[in-house]
mmCIF file of C-alpha atoms in Angstrom:
data_model
loop_
_atom_site.group_PDB
_atom_site.id
_atom_site.type_symbol
_atom_site.label_atom_id
_atom_site.label_comp_id
_atom_site.label_asym_id
_atom_site.label_seq_id
_atom_site.Cartn_x
_atom_site.Cartn_y
_atom_site.Cartn_z
ATOM 1 C CA MET A 1 106.644 -95.964 -30.337
ATOM 2 C CA LYS A 2 102.931 -96.524 -29.717
ATOM 3 C CA LYS A 3 103.090 -94.555 -26.427
ATOM 4 C CA LYS A 4 104.810 -91.602 -28.112
ATOM 5 C CA ILE A 5 102.268 -91.491 -30.905
ATOM 6 C CA LEU A 6 99.378 -91.731 -28.352
ATOM 7 C CA PHE A 7 100.931 -88.914 -26.298
ATOM 8 C CA VAL A 8 101.320 -86.587 -29.357
ATOM 9 C CA VAL A 9 97.799 -87.347 -30.528
ATOM 10 C CA CYS A 10 96.400 -86.801 -26.973
ATOM 11 C CA LEU A 11 98.362 -83.593 -26.585
ATOM 12 C CA LEU A 12 96.890 -82.167 -29.815
ATOM 13 C CA PHE A 13 93.415 -83.392 -28.992
ATOM 14 C CA GLY A 14 93.584 -81.929 -25.476
ATOM 15 C CA LEU A 15 94.914 -78.572 -26.748
ATOM 16 C CA MET A 16 92.092 -78.362 -29.241
ATOM 17 C CA PHE A 17 89.446 -78.879 -26.476
ATOM 18 C CA ILE A 18 91.188 -76.436 -24.164
ATOM 19 C CA ASN A 19 91.212 -73.792 -26.937
ATOM 20 C CA ALA A 20 87.523 -74.459 -27.731
ATOM 21 C CA GLY A 21 86.600 -74.280 -24.047
ATOM 22 C CA LEU A 22 88.530 -71.028 -23.450
ATOM 23 C CA ASN A 23 86.809 -69.557 -26.535
ATOM 24 C CA LYS A 24 83.458 -70.057 -24.843
ATOM 25 C CA PHE A 25 84.603 -67.815 -22.038
ATOM 26 C CA LEU A 26 86.786 -65.297 -23.862
ATOM 27 C CA ASN A 27 85.240 -65.190 -27.380
ATOM 28 C CA TYR A 28 88.541 -64.611 -29.225
ATOM 29 C CA MET A 29 87.699 -66.627 -32.339
ATOM 30 C CA PRO A 30 85.027 -65.212 -34.665
ATOM 31 C CA ALA A 31 82.239 -67.472 -35.861
ATOM 32 C CA PRO A 32 82.440 -68.430 -39.526
ATOM 33 C CA LYS A 33 80.540 -66.211 -41.877
ATOM 34 C CA ASP A 34 79.005 -69.025 -43.872
ATOM 35 C CA LEU A 35 77.079 -70.924 -41.172
ATOM 36 C CA PRO A 36 73.706 -72.326 -42.279
ATOM 37 C CA GLU A 37 70.595 -70.593 -40.874
ATOM 38 C CA ALA A 38 69.609 -73.631 -38.819
ATOM 39 C CA MET A 39 72.990 -73.542 -37.108
ATOM 40 C CA LEU A 40 72.685 -69.886 -36.310
ATOM 41 C CA LYS A 41 69.180 -70.545 -34.758
ATOM 42 C CA GLN A 42 70.666 -73.392 -32.665
ATOM 43 C CA MET A 43 73.530 -71.231 -31.426
ATOM 44 C CA GLY A 44 71.085 -68.458 -30.601
ATOM 45 C CA ALA A 45 69.072 -70.945 -28.555
ATOM 46 C CA PHE A 46 72.177 -72.166 -26.722
ATOM 47 C CA MET A 47 73.040 -68.520 -25.878
ATOM 48 C CA THR A 48 69.630 -67.880 -24.337
ATOM 49 C CA ILE A 49 70.407 -70.724 -21.802
ATOM 50 C CA SER A 50 72.934 -68.672 -19.844
ATOM 51 C CA TRP A 51 74.554 -71.538 -18.045
ATOM 52 C CA LEU A 52 74.980 -73.946 -20.979
ATOM 53 C CA MET A 53 78.010 -72.485 -22.739
ATOM 54 C CA PRO A 54 80.025 -72.030 -19.472
ATOM 55 C CA LEU A 55 79.227 -75.652 -18.594
ATOM 56 C CA ILE A 56 80.345 -76.975 -21.990
ATOM 57 C CA GLY A 57 83.420 -74.679 -21.859
ATOM 58 C CA THR A 58 84.370 -75.959 -18.434
ATOM 59 C CA ALA A 59 83.958 -79.556 -19.509
ATOM 60 C CA GLU A 60 86.150 -78.939 -22.555
ATOM 61 C CA VAL A 61 88.875 -77.257 -20.629
ATOM 62 C CA VAL A 62 88.923 -79.745 -17.751
ATOM 63 C CA GLY A 63 88.564 -82.713 -20.081
ATOM 64 C CA GLY A 64 91.312 -81.344 -22.373
ATOM 65 C CA VAL A 65 93.748 -80.879 -19.456
ATOM 66 C CA LEU A 66 92.998 -84.353 -18.093
ATOM 67 C CA PHE A 67 93.286 -85.777 -21.621
ATOM 68 C CA ILE A 68 96.815 -84.504 -21.913
ATOM 69 C CA THR A 69 98.006 -86.036 -18.636
ATOM 70 C CA GLY A 70 98.823 -89.741 -18.725
ATOM 71 C CA LYS A 71 97.478 -90.557 -15.305
ATOM 72 C CA TYR A 72 93.972 -88.993 -15.745
ATOM 73 C CA ARG A 73 93.572 -89.492 -19.477
ATOM 74 C CA ALA A 74 90.814 -92.073 -18.953
ATOM 75 C CA LEU A 75 88.821 -89.552 -16.886
ATOM 76 C CA GLY A 76 89.346 -86.823 -19.433
ATOM 77 C CA ALA A 77 88.158 -89.123 -22.258
ATOM 78 C CA ILE A 78 84.892 -89.804 -20.391
ATOM 79 C CA ILE A 79 84.339 -86.107 -19.569
ATOM 80 C CA ILE A 80 84.868 -85.172 -23.251
ATOM 81 C CA LEU A 81 82.739 -88.009 -24.658
ATOM 82 C CA PRO A 82 79.242 -86.220 -24.230
ATOM 83 C CA VAL A 83 80.688 -83.027 -25.764
ATOM 84 C CA MET A 84 82.151 -85.067 -28.584
ATOM 85 C CA ILE A 85 78.751 -86.675 -29.273
ATOM 86 C CA GLY A 86 77.239 -83.182 -29.398
ATOM 87 C CA ILE A 87 79.890 -82.093 -31.869
ATOM 88 C CA LEU A 88 79.268 -85.146 -34.000
ATOM 89 C CA LEU A 89 75.452 -84.598 -34.028
ATOM 90 C CA THR A 90 75.812 -80.915 -34.816
ATOM 91 C CA ASN A 91 78.002 -81.755 -37.775
ATOM 92 C CA LEU A 92 75.682 -84.419 -38.993
ATOM 93 C CA LEU A 93 72.557 -82.282 -38.756
ATOM 94 C CA TYR A 94 73.736 -78.724 -39.527
ATOM 95 C CA VAL A 95 77.283 -78.525 -40.934
ATOM 96 C CA PRO A 96 78.207 -81.658 -42.785
ATOM 97 C CA SER A 97 81.472 -80.141 -44.016
ATOM 98 C CA GLY A 98 82.928 -80.455 -40.523
ATOM 99 C CA LEU A 99 82.063 -84.159 -40.310
ATOM 100 C CA PRO A 100 85.489 -85.478 -41.263
ATOM 101 C CA ILE A 101 87.146 -83.569 -38.428
ATOM 102 C CA ALA A 102 84.451 -84.630 -35.904
ATOM 103 C CA LEU A 103 84.867 -88.295 -36.955
ATOM 104 C CA VAL A 104 88.609 -88.093 -36.483
ATOM 105 C CA LEU A 105 88.155 -86.540 -33.062
ATOM 106 C CA LEU A 106 85.675 -89.109 -32.055
ATOM 107 C CA ALA A 107 87.979 -91.931 -33.244
ATOM 108 C CA ILE A 108 90.795 -90.475 -31.087
ATOM 109 C CA ASN A 109 88.447 -90.336 -28.079
ATOM 110 C CA ILE A 110 87.252 -93.897 -28.573
ATOM 111 C CA TRP A 111 90.775 -95.071 -29.111
ATOM 112 C CA VAL A 112 91.777 -93.594 -25.672
ATOM 113 C CA ILE A 113 88.676 -95.096 -24.091
ATOM 114 C CA ILE A 114 89.502 -98.554 -25.485
ATOM 115 C CA GLU A 115 93.177 -98.202 -24.429
ATOM 116 C CA ASN A 116 92.021 -97.471 -20.836
ATOM 117 C CA ARG A 117 89.122 -99.930 -20.709
ATOM 118 C CA GLN A 118 90.608 -101.678 -17.655
ATOM 119 C CA LYS A 119 90.165 -98.509 -15.596
ATOM 120 C CA TYR A 120 86.487 -98.413 -16.349
ATOM 121 C CA MET A 121 85.744 -102.045 -15.298
ATOM 122 C CA PRO A 122 85.152 -101.319 -11.638
ATOM 123 C CA MET A 123 82.299 -98.921 -12.678
ATOM 124 C CA ILE A 124 80.440 -101.599 -14.732
ATOM 125 C CA SER A 125 81.196 -104.768 -12.839
#
């Protein structure tokens, strides 16, 4: 039962990141109208760095696909972790209303990292 729950959670998590990554390339989801001014400035600064959004989008798509697969889930969790930290910090500093979702996503990512900790041991031993 635990494996089935983990698969469903990982599938939804991976699909969310694939969707967010594809949006960085295709821009099919409009930005919310009620974003704070500081957040708009931050997004403007990110857009001036022409390679940043494609890099983040690529990491989200690749990490999301790997997160869905059972064999490469540990690698996907590590690829998504820096993006997840950025999402968490953005919500902490600029858009606190999104913090509950960011915390749930971070908890899922940490859960998968903990479940796969034996795969990371060769890197740190």
